[in-house]
Coordinates of C-alpha atoms in Angstrom, one line a residue:
Chain A
M1 CA 174.6 -59.9 23.1
L2 CA 178.0 -58.3 23.4
K3 CA 180.9 -60.6 23.8
K4 CA 183.3 -58.4 25.6
I5 CA 183.1 -55.0 27.3
A6 CA 186.2 -53.3 28.7
I7 CA 185.7 -50.7 31.5
F8 CA 188.4 -48.2 32.4
G9 CA 187.5 -47.0 35.9
V10 CA 185.2 -49.6 37.8
G11 CA 183.8 -47.2 40.4
L12 CA 180.3 -46.0 40.9
I13 CA 179.6 -45.1 37.2
G14 CA 181.6 -47.8 35.4
G15 CA 180.6 -50.4 38.0
S16 CA 176.9 -49.7 37.8
F17 CA 177.1 -49.9 34.0
A18 CA 178.7 -53.4 34.4
L19 CA 176.1 -54.6 36.9
A20 CA 173.2 -53.3 34.8
L21 CA 174.4 -55.0 31.7
K22 CA 175.1 -58.3 33.5
K23 CA 171.6 -58.1 35.1
A24 CA 170.1 -57.6 31.6
G25 CA 172.1 -60.6 30.3
A26 CA 173.5 -58.3 27.6
V27 CA 177.2 -59.2 27.8
E28 CA 179.3 -62.4 28.0
Q29 CA 182.5 -60.9 29.6
I30 CA 183.3 -57.7 31.4
V31 CA 187.0 -56.8 31.7
G32 CA 188.2 -54.1 34.2
A33 CA 191.1 -51.8 33.7
G34 CA 192.5 -48.9 35.7
R35 CA 195.3 -47.6 37.7
N36 CA 194.1 -48.7 41.1
S37 CA 194.6 -52.5 41.6
A38 CA 192.8 -52.5 45.0
T39 CA 189.7 -51.0 43.3
L40 CA 190.0 -53.6 40.5
Q41 CA 190.2 -56.4 43.0
R42 CA 187.2 -55.2 44.9
A43 CA 185.2 -54.9 41.7
R44 CA 186.0 -58.5 40.9
E45 CA 185.1 -59.6 44.5
L46 CA 181.7 -57.9 44.0
G47 CA 181.1 -59.6 40.7
I48 CA 181.1 -56.3 38.8
I49 CA 183.9 -57.5 36.5
D50 CA 184.8 -61.0 35.4
V51 CA 188.5 -60.3 34.7
I52 CA 191.2 -57.8 35.6
A53 CA 193.1 -56.8 32.4
S54 CA 196.8 -57.6 32.6
S55 CA 197.5 -54.6 30.3
V56 CA 195.8 -52.1 28.2
A57 CA 196.4 -54.2 25.1
D58 CA 194.7 -57.2 26.9
A59 CA 191.8 -55.0 28.0
V60 CA 191.1 -53.6 24.5
A61 CA 191.7 -56.8 22.4
G62 CA 188.5 -58.2 21.0
A63 CA 186.3 -55.8 22.9
D64 CA 183.0 -54.8 21.4
L65 CA 182.7 -51.8 23.6
I66 CA 185.1 -49.8 25.8
L67 CA 183.7 -47.4 28.5
I68 CA 186.0 -44.8 30.0
A69 CA 184.6 -44.0 33.4
A70 CA 187.7 -42.7 35.1
P71 CA 188.0 -39.0 36.4
V72 CA 187.6 -36.8 33.3
A73 CA 191.1 -35.4 33.5
Q74 CA 192.5 -38.9 32.8
T75 CA 190.4 -39.3 29.6
G76 CA 193.1 -38.1 27.3
A77 CA 195.8 -40.4 28.8
I78 CA 193.5 -43.4 28.6
L79 CA 192.6 -42.8 25.0
A80 CA 196.3 -42.4 24.1
S81 CA 197.0 -45.7 25.8
I82 CA 194.2 -47.5 24.0
Q83 CA 194.8 -46.0 20.5
P84 CA 197.7 -48.4 19.4
H85 CA 195.6 -51.5 20.3
L86 CA 192.2 -50.3 19.0
Q87 CA 190.9 -52.7 16.4
A88 CA 188.3 -51.9 13.8
G89 CA 184.9 -52.8 15.1
T90 CA 185.6 -51.8 18.7
I91 CA 183.6 -48.7 19.8
V92 CA 184.8 -46.5 22.6
T93 CA 182.6 -44.2 24.7
D94 CA 183.0 -42.2 28.0
A95 CA 181.0 -41.0 30.9
G96 CA 182.6 -37.6 31.5
S97 CA 180.6 -34.6 32.8
T98 CA 182.0 -32.3 30.1
K99 CA 182.1 -33.1 26.4
S100 CA 183.8 -30.4 24.3
D101 CA 187.1 -31.1 26.1
V102 CA 186.7 -34.8 25.7
V103 CA 186.1 -34.4 21.9
L104 CA 189.3 -32.3 21.7
A105 CA 191.3 -34.9 23.6
A106 CA 189.8 -37.7 21.5
R107 CA 190.7 -36.0 18.2
A108 CA 194.3 -35.4 19.5
E109 CA 194.8 -39.0 20.8
L110 CA 192.8 -41.2 18.5
G111 CA 193.8 -39.6 15.2
D112 CA 192.4 -41.5 12.3
K113 CA 190.5 -43.9 14.6
I114 CA 188.4 -40.9 15.8
A115 CA 185.2 -42.3 14.3
Q116 CA 185.3 -45.2 16.7
F117 CA 184.8 -42.7 19.7
V118 CA 181.2 -41.8 20.7
P119 CA 181.2 -39.2 23.5
G120 CA 178.6 -39.8 26.3
H121 CA 177.4 -38.6 29.7
P122 CA 175.0 -40.5 32.0
I123 CA 173.1 -38.1 34.2
A124 CA 173.1 -40.2 37.3
G125 CA 175.1 -40.4 40.5
R126 CA 175.2 -41.0 44.2
E127 CA 176.9 -39.4 47.1
Q128 CA 179.1 -42.5 47.6
N129 CA 181.9 -43.6 45.1
G130 CA 183.8 -46.6 44.3
P131 CA 182.8 -50.1 43.4
D132 CA 181.0 -50.7 46.6
A133 CA 178.6 -47.9 45.7
A134 CA 177.8 -49.4 42.2
L135 CA 174.1 -50.4 41.7
A136 CA 172.5 -52.4 38.9
D137 CA 169.5 -50.0 38.7
L138 CA 171.5 -46.7 39.0
Y139 CA 170.5 -45.8 35.4
V140 CA 166.9 -46.9 35.3
G141 CA 164.7 -44.1 34.1
K142 CA 167.8 -41.7 34.1
K143 CA 169.0 -39.7 31.0
V144 CA 172.1 -40.5 29.1
V145 CA 173.3 -37.8 26.7
L146 CA 175.2 -38.9 23.7
A147 CA 177.1 -36.2 21.8
P148 CA 178.0 -37.8 18.4
M149 CA 180.6 -36.2 16.2
P150 CA 180.2 -35.8 12.4
E151 CA 182.7 -38.6 12.0
N152 CA 180.6 -41.2 13.9
A153 CA 178.6 -43.8 11.9
E154 CA 175.0 -44.0 13.0
Q155 CA 175.3 -47.7 13.6
D156 CA 178.1 -47.1 16.1
V157 CA 176.1 -44.4 18.0
A158 CA 173.2 -46.9 18.0
K159 CA 175.4 -49.6 19.6
V160 CA 176.3 -47.3 22.5
A161 CA 172.7 -46.2 22.8
A162 CA 171.6 -49.8 22.9
A163 CA 174.0 -50.6 25.8
W164 CA 172.7 -47.7 27.9
Q165 CA 169.1 -48.6 27.0
Q166 CA 169.8 -52.1 28.4
C167 CA 170.7 -50.4 31.6
G168 CA 167.3 -48.8 31.6
A169 CA 168.4 -45.3 30.6
H170 CA 166.7 -42.9 28.2
I171 CA 168.9 -41.6 25.4
H172 CA 169.2 -37.9 24.5
R173 CA 171.3 -36.4 21.8
L174 CA 173.0 -33.1 22.0
S175 CA 176.1 -31.6 20.4
A176 CA 179.1 -31.3 22.7
Q177 CA 178.7 -27.6 22.7
Q178 CA 175.0 -27.7 23.6
H179 CA 175.7 -30.3 26.3
D180 CA 178.4 -28.1 27.9
A181 CA 176.3 -24.9 27.8
I182 CA 173.3 -26.7 29.4
F183 CA 175.3 -28.4 32.1
A184 CA 177.2 -25.2 32.9
A185 CA 173.8 -23.6 33.7
V186 CA 172.0 -26.4 35.6
S187 CA 174.9 -28.3 37.2
H188 CA 178.3 -26.6 37.1
L189 CA 177.2 -23.1 38.1
P190 CA 175.1 -24.4 41.1
H191 CA 178.1 -26.4 42.3
V192 CA 180.3 -23.3 42.1
L193 CA 177.7 -21.2 44.0
A194 CA 177.3 -23.8 46.8
Y195 CA 181.1 -24.2 47.2
A196 CA 181.5 -20.4 47.2
L197 CA 178.9 -19.9 49.9
V198 CA 180.3 -22.6 52.3
D199 CA 183.8 -21.4 51.8
E200 CA 182.8 -17.8 52.5
I201 CA 181.0 -18.8 55.7
A202 CA 183.7 -21.1 56.9
N203 CA 186.2 -18.3 56.5
K204 CA 184.4 -15.9 58.7
P205 CA 185.7 -15.4 62.3
H206 CA 182.3 -16.4 63.7
A207 CA 181.9 -19.3 61.4
E208 CA 181.1 -21.7 64.3
S209 CA 178.1 -19.7 65.5
L210 CA 176.9 -19.3 61.9
F211 CA 177.0 -23.1 61.3
Q212 CA 175.3 -23.7 64.6
Y213 CA 172.1 -21.9 63.3
A214 CA 172.2 -23.3 59.8
A215 CA 169.1 -25.4 59.3
S216 CA 167.5 -27.7 56.7
G217 CA 167.3 -25.1 53.9
F218 CA 171.1 -24.5 54.2
R219 CA 171.7 -28.2 54.3
D220 CA 169.8 -28.8 51.0
F221 CA 171.3 -25.8 49.3
T222 CA 174.8 -26.8 50.1
R223 CA 174.6 -30.6 49.6
I224 CA 176.5 -30.4 46.3
A225 CA 179.4 -28.6 48.2
G226 CA 180.0 -32.0 49.7
S227 CA 181.2 -33.3 46.2
S228 CA 184.8 -34.1 45.3
P229 CA 186.9 -30.9 45.0
E230 CA 189.2 -32.6 42.6
M231 CA 186.4 -33.7 40.3
W232 CA 184.9 -30.3 40.4
R233 CA 188.2 -28.5 39.8
D234 CA 188.5 -30.7 36.6
I235 CA 185.0 -30.0 35.4
S236 CA 185.4 -26.2 36.1
L237 CA 188.5 -26.1 34.0
A238 CA 187.2 -28.5 31.4
N239 CA 184.1 -26.4 30.9
Q240 CA 185.8 -23.0 31.6
D241 CA 184.2 -21.0 28.7
A242 CA 180.5 -22.0 29.3
L243 CA 180.9 -21.8 33.1
L244 CA 182.4 -18.3 32.8
H245 CA 179.4 -17.3 30.6
E246 CA 176.9 -18.6 33.1
L247 CA 178.8 -17.1 36.0
D248 CA 178.8 -13.7 34.5
A249 CA 175.1 -13.9 33.7
Y250 CA 174.5 -14.8 37.3
L251 CA 176.8 -12.1 38.7
L252 CA 174.7 -9.6 36.6
Q253 CA 171.4 -11.0 37.9
L254 CA 172.7 -10.9 41.5
T255 CA 173.9 -7.3 41.1
R256 CA 170.5 -6.4 39.7
L257 CA 168.7 -8.0 42.7
R258 CA 171.2 -6.2 45.1
G259 CA 170.0 -2.9 43.5
L260 CA 166.3 -3.8 44.1
L261 CA 167.0 -4.8 47.7
A262 CA 169.0 -1.6 48.3
A263 CA 166.1 0.4 46.9
G264 CA 163.6 -1.4 49.0
D265 CA 161.7 -2.4 46.0
G266 CA 159.5 -5.1 47.4
A267 CA 157.3 -5.5 44.3
A268 CA 160.3 -6.2 42.1
L269 CA 161.8 -8.7 44.6
E270 CA 158.5 -10.4 45.0
A271 CA 158.2 -10.6 41.1
I272 CA 161.6 -12.4 40.9
Y273 CA 160.9 -14.7 43.8
G274 CA 157.4 -15.5 42.4
N275 CA 158.8 -16.2 38.9
A276 CA 161.4 -18.5 40.4
Q277 CA 158.8 -20.3 42.5
R278 CA 156.4 -20.8 39.7
A279 CA 159.1 -22.1 37.3
R280 CA 160.4 -24.5 40.0
H281 CA 156.9 -25.7 40.8
G282 CA 156.3 -26.4 37.0
W283 CA 159.6 -28.2 36.7
I284 CA 158.9 -30.4 39.8
S285 CA 155.4 -31.2 38.4
A286 CA 156.9 -32.2 35.1
I287 CA 159.4 -34.4 36.8
E288 CA 156.8 -36.1 38.9
A289 CA 154.5 -36.7 35.9
A290 CA 157.5 -38.2 34.0
E291 CA 158.3 -40.5 36.9
K292 CA 154.7 -41.6 37.1
Q293 CA 154.7 -42.4 33.5
N294 CA 158.0 -44.4 33.8
K295 CA 156.5 -46.4 36.6
E296 CA 153.3 -47.2 34.7
G297 CA 155.4 -48.0 31.6
G298 CA 157.4 -50.5 33.7
D299 CA 154.4 -52.4 35.0
Chain B
M1 CA 150.2 -25.1 83.8
L2 CA 149.2 -22.0 81.9
K3 CA 145.5 -21.1 82.0
K4 CA 145.1 -19.4 78.7
I5 CA 147.3 -18.9 75.6
A6 CA 146.2 -16.6 72.7
I7 CA 147.7 -17.3 69.3
F8 CA 147.5 -14.8 66.5
G9 CA 147.9 -16.8 63.3
V10 CA 147.1 -20.5 63.7
G11 CA 149.0 -22.0 60.7
L12 CA 152.0 -24.2 60.7
I13 CA 154.0 -22.3 63.3
G14 CA 151.2 -21.2 65.7
G15 CA 149.3 -24.4 65.2
S16 CA 152.3 -26.6 66.0
F17 CA 153.0 -24.6 69.1
A18 CA 149.4 -25.1 70.2
L19 CA 149.4 -28.9 69.5
A20 CA 152.8 -29.4 71.3
L21 CA 151.6 -27.6 74.5
K22 CA 148.3 -29.5 74.5
K23 CA 150.2 -32.8 74.1
A24 CA 152.4 -31.8 77.0
G25 CA 149.4 -30.9 79.2
A26 CA 150.9 -27.5 79.6
V27 CA 147.8 -25.3 79.0
E28 CA 144.2 -25.3 79.9
Q29 CA 142.7 -23.2 77.1
I30 CA 144.1 -22.0 73.7
V31 CA 142.3 -19.2 71.9
G32 CA 142.8 -18.5 68.3
A33 CA 142.8 -15.1 66.6
G34 CA 143.5 -13.9 63.1
R35 CA 142.1 -12.2 60.0
N36 CA 141.1 -15.5 58.2
S37 CA 138.0 -17.1 59.7
A38 CA 138.2 -20.2 57.5
T39 CA 141.7 -20.9 58.9
L40 CA 140.4 -20.3 62.4
Q41 CA 137.5 -22.7 61.8
R42 CA 139.8 -25.3 60.4
A43 CA 142.1 -25.0 63.5
R44 CA 139.2 -25.6 65.7
E45 CA 138.1 -28.6 63.8
L46 CA 141.6 -30.0 64.0
G47 CA 141.7 -29.5 67.8
I48 CA 144.5 -27.0 67.6
I49 CA 142.5 -24.3 69.3
D50 CA 139.6 -24.6 71.8
V51 CA 138.0 -21.3 71.0
I52 CA 137.9 -18.7 68.2
A53 CA 138.2 -15.2 69.8
S54 CA 135.3 -12.9 69.0
S55 CA 137.6 -9.9 69.2
V56 CA 141.2 -8.9 69.9
A57 CA 140.0 -7.8 73.4
D58 CA 138.4 -11.2 74.0
A59 CA 141.6 -13.0 72.8
V60 CA 143.9 -11.0 75.0
A61 CA 141.8 -10.9 78.2
G62 CA 143.2 -13.0 80.9
A63 CA 145.9 -14.6 78.7
D64 CA 149.1 -15.8 80.3
L65 CA 150.9 -15.8 77.1
I66 CA 150.2 -14.4 73.5
L67 CA 152.1 -15.8 70.5
I68 CA 152.1 -13.8 67.3
A69 CA 152.7 -16.3 64.5
A70 CA 151.2 -14.3 61.6
P71 CA 153.3 -13.2 58.5
V72 CA 156.0 -10.9 59.9
A73 CA 154.7 -7.9 58.0
Q74 CA 151.6 -7.9 60.2
T75 CA 153.4 -7.9 63.5
G76 CA 153.2 -4.2 64.0
A77 CA 149.4 -4.0 63.3
I78 CA 148.7 -7.0 65.6
L79 CA 150.8 -5.4 68.4
A80 CA 148.9 -2.2 67.9
S81 CA 145.6 -4.0 68.1
I82 CA 146.6 -5.8 71.3
Q83 CA 148.1 -2.9 73.1
P84 CA 144.9 -1.3 74.5
H85 CA 143.8 -4.6 76.0
L86 CA 147.1 -5.8 77.3
Q87 CA 147.0 -6.5 81.0
A88 CA 149.9 -6.6 83.4
G89 CA 151.0 -10.2 83.8
T90 CA 150.4 -11.1 80.2
I91 CA 153.5 -11.8 78.1
V92 CA 153.6 -11.4 74.4
T93 CA 156.1 -13.2 72.1
D94 CA 156.4 -13.7 68.4
A95 CA 157.8 -16.2 65.8
G96 CA 159.1 -13.9 63.2
S97 CA 162.1 -14.8 61.0
T98 CA 163.7 -11.3 61.6
K99 CA 164.1 -9.6 65.0
S100 CA 165.5 -6.0 64.7
D101 CA 162.5 -4.9 62.8
V102 CA 160.1 -6.6 65.2
V103 CA 161.8 -4.9 68.1
L104 CA 161.4 -1.5 66.4
A105 CA 157.6 -2.3 65.8
A106 CA 157.1 -3.4 69.3
R107 CA 158.7 -0.3 70.7
A108 CA 156.5 1.9 68.4
E109 CA 153.3 0.0 69.1
L110 CA 153.5 -1.2 72.7
G111 CA 154.9 2.0 74.3
D112 CA 155.2 1.7 78.1
K113 CA 154.1 -2.0 77.8
I114 CA 157.3 -2.8 75.9
A115 CA 158.7 -4.9 78.8
Q116 CA 155.9 -7.4 78.2
F117 CA 157.1 -8.3 74.8
V118 CA 159.8 -11.0 74.5
P119 CA 161.0 -11.4 70.8
G120 CA 161.5 -15.0 69.6
H121 CA 162.1 -17.1 66.5
P122 CA 161.6 -20.9 66.3
I123 CA 164.0 -22.5 63.8
A124 CA 161.6 -25.0 62.4
G125 CA 159.3 -25.3 59.4
R126 CA 157.9 -27.6 56.7
E127 CA 157.2 -27.1 53.0
Q128 CA 153.4 -27.1 53.7
N129 CA 151.6 -24.3 55.5
G130 CA 148.4 -23.6 57.2
P131 CA 146.7 -25.5 60.2
D132 CA 146.6 -28.8 58.4
A133 CA 150.4 -28.8 58.2
A134 CA 150.7 -28.3 62.1
L135 CA 152.4 -31.0 64.0
A136 CA 152.7 -31.6 67.7
D137 CA 156.4 -32.6 67.4
L138 CA 157.5 -29.9 64.9
Y139 CA 159.8 -28.3 67.5
V140 CA 161.2 -31.4 69.2
G141 CA 165.0 -31.1 69.2
K142 CA 164.8 -27.8 67.3
K143 CA 166.3 -24.4 68.3
V144 CA 164.2 -21.5 69.4
V145 CA 166.1 -18.2 69.6
L146 CA 164.9 -15.7 72.1
A147 CA 166.2 -12.1 71.7
P148 CA 165.3 -10.4 75.0
M149 CA 165.5 -6.6 75.2
P150 CA 167.1 -4.6 78.1
E151 CA 163.5 -3.9 79.4
N152 CA 162.5 -7.5 79.7
A153 CA 162.4 -9.0 83.2
E154 CA 164.3 -12.4 83.5
Q155 CA 161.1 -14.1 84.8
D156 CA 159.2 -13.1 81.7
V157 CA 161.9 -14.4 79.4
A158 CA 161.9 -17.6 81.4
K159 CA 158.2 -18.0 81.0
V160 CA 158.5 -17.9 77.2
A161 CA 161.5 -20.2 77.3
A162 CA 159.5 -22.7 79.5
A163 CA 156.6 -22.8 77.0
W164 CA 159.0 -23.6 74.1
Q165 CA 160.8 -26.2 76.2
Q166 CA 157.5 -27.8 76.8
C167 CA 157.4 -28.2 73.0
G168 CA 160.6 -30.0 73.0
A169 CA 162.8 -27.1 71.8
H170 CA 166.2 -26.0 72.9
I171 CA 166.5 -22.4 73.8
H172 CA 169.3 -20.1 72.5
R173 CA 169.7 -16.5 73.4
L174 CA 171.0 -13.8 70.9
S175 CA 170.6 -10.1 70.6
A176 CA 168.2 -9.1 67.8
Q177 CA 171.2 -7.7 65.9
Q178 CA 173.2 -10.9 66.3
H179 CA 170.2 -13.0 65.3
D180 CA 169.6 -10.9 62.1
A181 CA 173.3 -11.0 61.1
I182 CA 173.5 -14.8 61.5
F183 CA 170.3 -15.6 59.7
A184 CA 171.2 -13.2 56.8
A185 CA 174.2 -15.4 56.2
V186 CA 172.8 -18.9 56.7
S187 CA 169.2 -18.5 55.6
H188 CA 168.3 -15.3 53.9
L189 CA 171.2 -15.1 51.5
P190 CA 170.8 -18.7 50.4
H191 CA 167.2 -18.0 49.6
V192 CA 168.1 -15.0 47.5
L193 CA 170.8 -17.0 45.7
A194 CA 168.3 -19.9 44.9
Y195 CA 165.5 -17.5 43.7
A196 CA 168.1 -15.6 41.6
L197 CA 169.3 -18.8 39.9
V198 CA 165.9 -20.2 39.1
D199 CA 164.6 -16.8 37.9
E200 CA 167.7 -16.4 35.7
I201 CA 167.3 -19.9 34.1
A202 CA 163.5 -19.5 33.7
N203 CA 164.1 -16.2 31.8
K204 CA 166.4 -17.7 29.2
P205 CA 165.0 -18.4 25.8
H206 CA 166.0 -22.1 26.0
A207 CA 164.7 -22.5 29.6
E208 CA 162.7 -25.6 28.7
S209 CA 165.7 -27.6 27.6
L210 CA 167.7 -26.4 30.6
F211 CA 165.1 -27.6 33.0
Q212 CA 164.9 -30.9 31.1
Y213 CA 168.5 -31.7 32.1
A214 CA 168.5 -30.4 35.6
A215 CA 169.0 -33.3 38.1
S216 CA 169.0 -34.0 41.8
G217 CA 171.8 -31.6 42.6
F218 CA 169.7 -28.7 41.1
R219 CA 166.7 -29.9 42.8
D220 CA 168.2 -29.8 46.3
F221 CA 170.0 -26.5 45.6
T222 CA 166.8 -24.7 44.6
R223 CA 164.4 -26.4 47.0
I224 CA 164.2 -23.1 49.1
A225 CA 163.2 -21.3 45.9
G226 CA 159.9 -23.1 46.3
S227 CA 159.2 -20.9 49.4
S228 CA 156.5 -18.2 49.6
P229 CA 157.5 -15.1 47.6
E230 CA 155.5 -12.8 49.8
M231 CA 157.2 -14.1 53.0
W232 CA 160.7 -13.8 51.5
R233 CA 159.9 -10.4 50.2
D234 CA 159.0 -9.3 53.7
I235 CA 162.1 -11.0 55.2
S236 CA 164.3 -9.5 52.6
L237 CA 163.1 -5.9 53.4
A238 CA 162.9 -6.5 57.1
N239 CA 166.5 -7.6 57.2
Q240 CA 167.7 -5.3 54.4
D241 CA 170.9 -4.1 56.0
A242 CA 172.3 -7.4 57.2
L243 CA 171.3 -9.1 53.9
L244 CA 173.0 -6.4 51.8
H245 CA 176.1 -6.9 53.9
E246 CA 176.1 -10.7 53.2
L247 CA 175.1 -10.3 49.5
D248 CA 178.1 -7.9 49.0
A249 CA 180.5 -10.3 50.7
Y250 CA 179.2 -13.1 48.5
L251 CA 179.5 -11.0 45.3
L252 CA 183.1 -10.2 46.2
Q253 CA 183.7 -13.9 46.8
L254 CA 182.1 -14.9 43.5
T255 CA 184.0 -12.3 41.6
R256 CA 187.3 -13.6 43.1
L257 CA 186.3 -17.1 42.2
R258 CA 185.5 -15.9 38.6
G259 CA 189.0 -14.5 38.4
L260 CA 190.6 -17.8 39.4
L261 CA 188.4 -19.6 36.9
A262 CA 189.3 -17.2 34.1
A263 CA 193.0 -17.6 34.9
G264 CA 192.6 -21.4 34.9
D265 CA 194.0 -21.6 38.5
G266 CA 193.0 -25.1 39.3
A267 CA 195.0 -25.3 42.5
A268 CA 193.2 -22.2 43.9
L269 CA 189.7 -23.5 42.8
E270 CA 190.5 -26.9 44.4
A271 CA 191.5 -25.1 47.6
I272 CA 188.2 -23.3 47.8
Y273 CA 186.2 -26.4 47.0
G274 CA 188.1 -28.5 49.4
N275 CA 187.7 -25.9 52.2
A276 CA 183.9 -25.9 51.6
Q277 CA 183.7 -29.7 51.5
R278 CA 185.6 -30.1 54.7
A279 CA 183.6 -27.4 56.5
R280 CA 180.3 -28.8 55.4
H281 CA 181.4 -32.4 56.3
G282 CA 182.4 -31.1 59.8
W283 CA 179.1 -29.4 60.2
I284 CA 177.1 -32.4 59.1
S285 CA 179.1 -34.6 61.5
A286 CA 178.3 -32.2 64.4
I287 CA 174.6 -32.2 63.5
E288 CA 174.5 -36.0 63.4
A289 CA 176.3 -36.2 66.7
A290 CA 173.8 -33.8 68.3
E291 CA 170.9 -35.7 66.9
K292 CA 172.2 -38.9 68.3
Q293 CA 172.6 -37.3 71.7
N294 CA 169.1 -35.9 71.6
K295 CA 167.8 -39.4 70.9
E296 CA 169.8 -41.0 73.6
G297 CA 168.7 -38.2 76.0
G298 CA 165.1 -39.0 75.2
D299 CA 165.2 -42.7 75.8

């Protein structure tokens, strides 16, 4: 049982972490901190946090674990504010969607306390945000990536892992660089592609008649273009190198496909489409098998 | 009440048309035709069709309306087989996803009977195919685009429109060229983009670990890459010009966005993402308002 957890940013991600740990009986007290007092008040009303910290020093004092779940662009500033008050024995982790930039910020801001920071990224979300969107079971069966640094002690990484496991999550370990390369390909690039398509269509003179005929395929394809522009601006810039790498590979792929289409090469197009269909089908089957296993394991 | 409807291709699209008209009591007899006798048998078992045609001549004889709902690449051959038997007073329509190529094929195959062909495209579908996937309410509240040619008599267009309206669909009219330009942008291009991304990822040496971390955003974005490769090869080639036009515009957009990312221009990226988010939000709100109105109208 942890005595005290401090959470900076008590929205969907931080709030769900709090609710899950409370439900698991894994913590005595949860203290909320953040810039938005209305959000903090709401989180206390909803029973997500027990106390609103009166200051950063107050939030950090005596905490076993600190989670930073604010927008990723604020991580550096929050770490800087925590640093002077950070006691030995307190572990800090985060929930940011990018990791190399967070590691850089942590090294810059925490200095000789860097070993107390264990970078993390829970792979879960909803379309809604804020404390009202928080769910005790948001992380059940979901992945949490931890990206330990060479400085981290194994017991500190295990402490963070244990907290997420209490939330029902599965722990995966990657280096910050591996993490950012993987998520550039399977998450950040698709977001950029979806934003680019909707912006492109919205800017056409006949946008209205185009949207009028867009159907369910377009709706699913562009769902992620409904995400927060600020958040995705920050992620794009934070993971600039890996995202540029994936974007260039995709531009090459699309240019190749354009050539096949212009040449009327139906067999080559069908081979690409067929390879994609098979790969996606295999992936979906693997997900469904894993979900089934999770369910059976939980019975 | 129509006396006889002949349907070439009794899968999801043709089968749902048949079930809807039967449910509406709008037709006395539905005759099924096609290359696959197992599919025809199954459609008869399911009560989708009343009779399996013994020949094309048998299917066409005395029909008020003929729907071609086979894969779009077969449309020309089916029209050619129908032509010698086509009597005055019988109207032919189709359900193909592209229209300019169908108009070309119809002009080539039907000759002086061209006025009897009214091109159409129901905007509805499911992930499943075949007669077992057919639903009597597949078209309720959905759009059907008719793309009449100068040769068509208004009463013949109205006859096709009336049949689709009996299925619960809303009729829209576009020229074949307008239709193909619109669907290149909001349907064909997204399919190509999704296929290209999944193929790209599947071909990487670390594909397995990439798929392992792909989550719900990737799942929705790539859902359309689960579609039939043969069908989308045919659509890509049939709508080659309009699709190339959209693909080039998108490549330009993506190259521009790449430049902004490489320059670290967060404000410009946020403007694109924000414009996309607002446009998509407006579109979804309009869809939901229309759905609500449909429901109220139906009460």
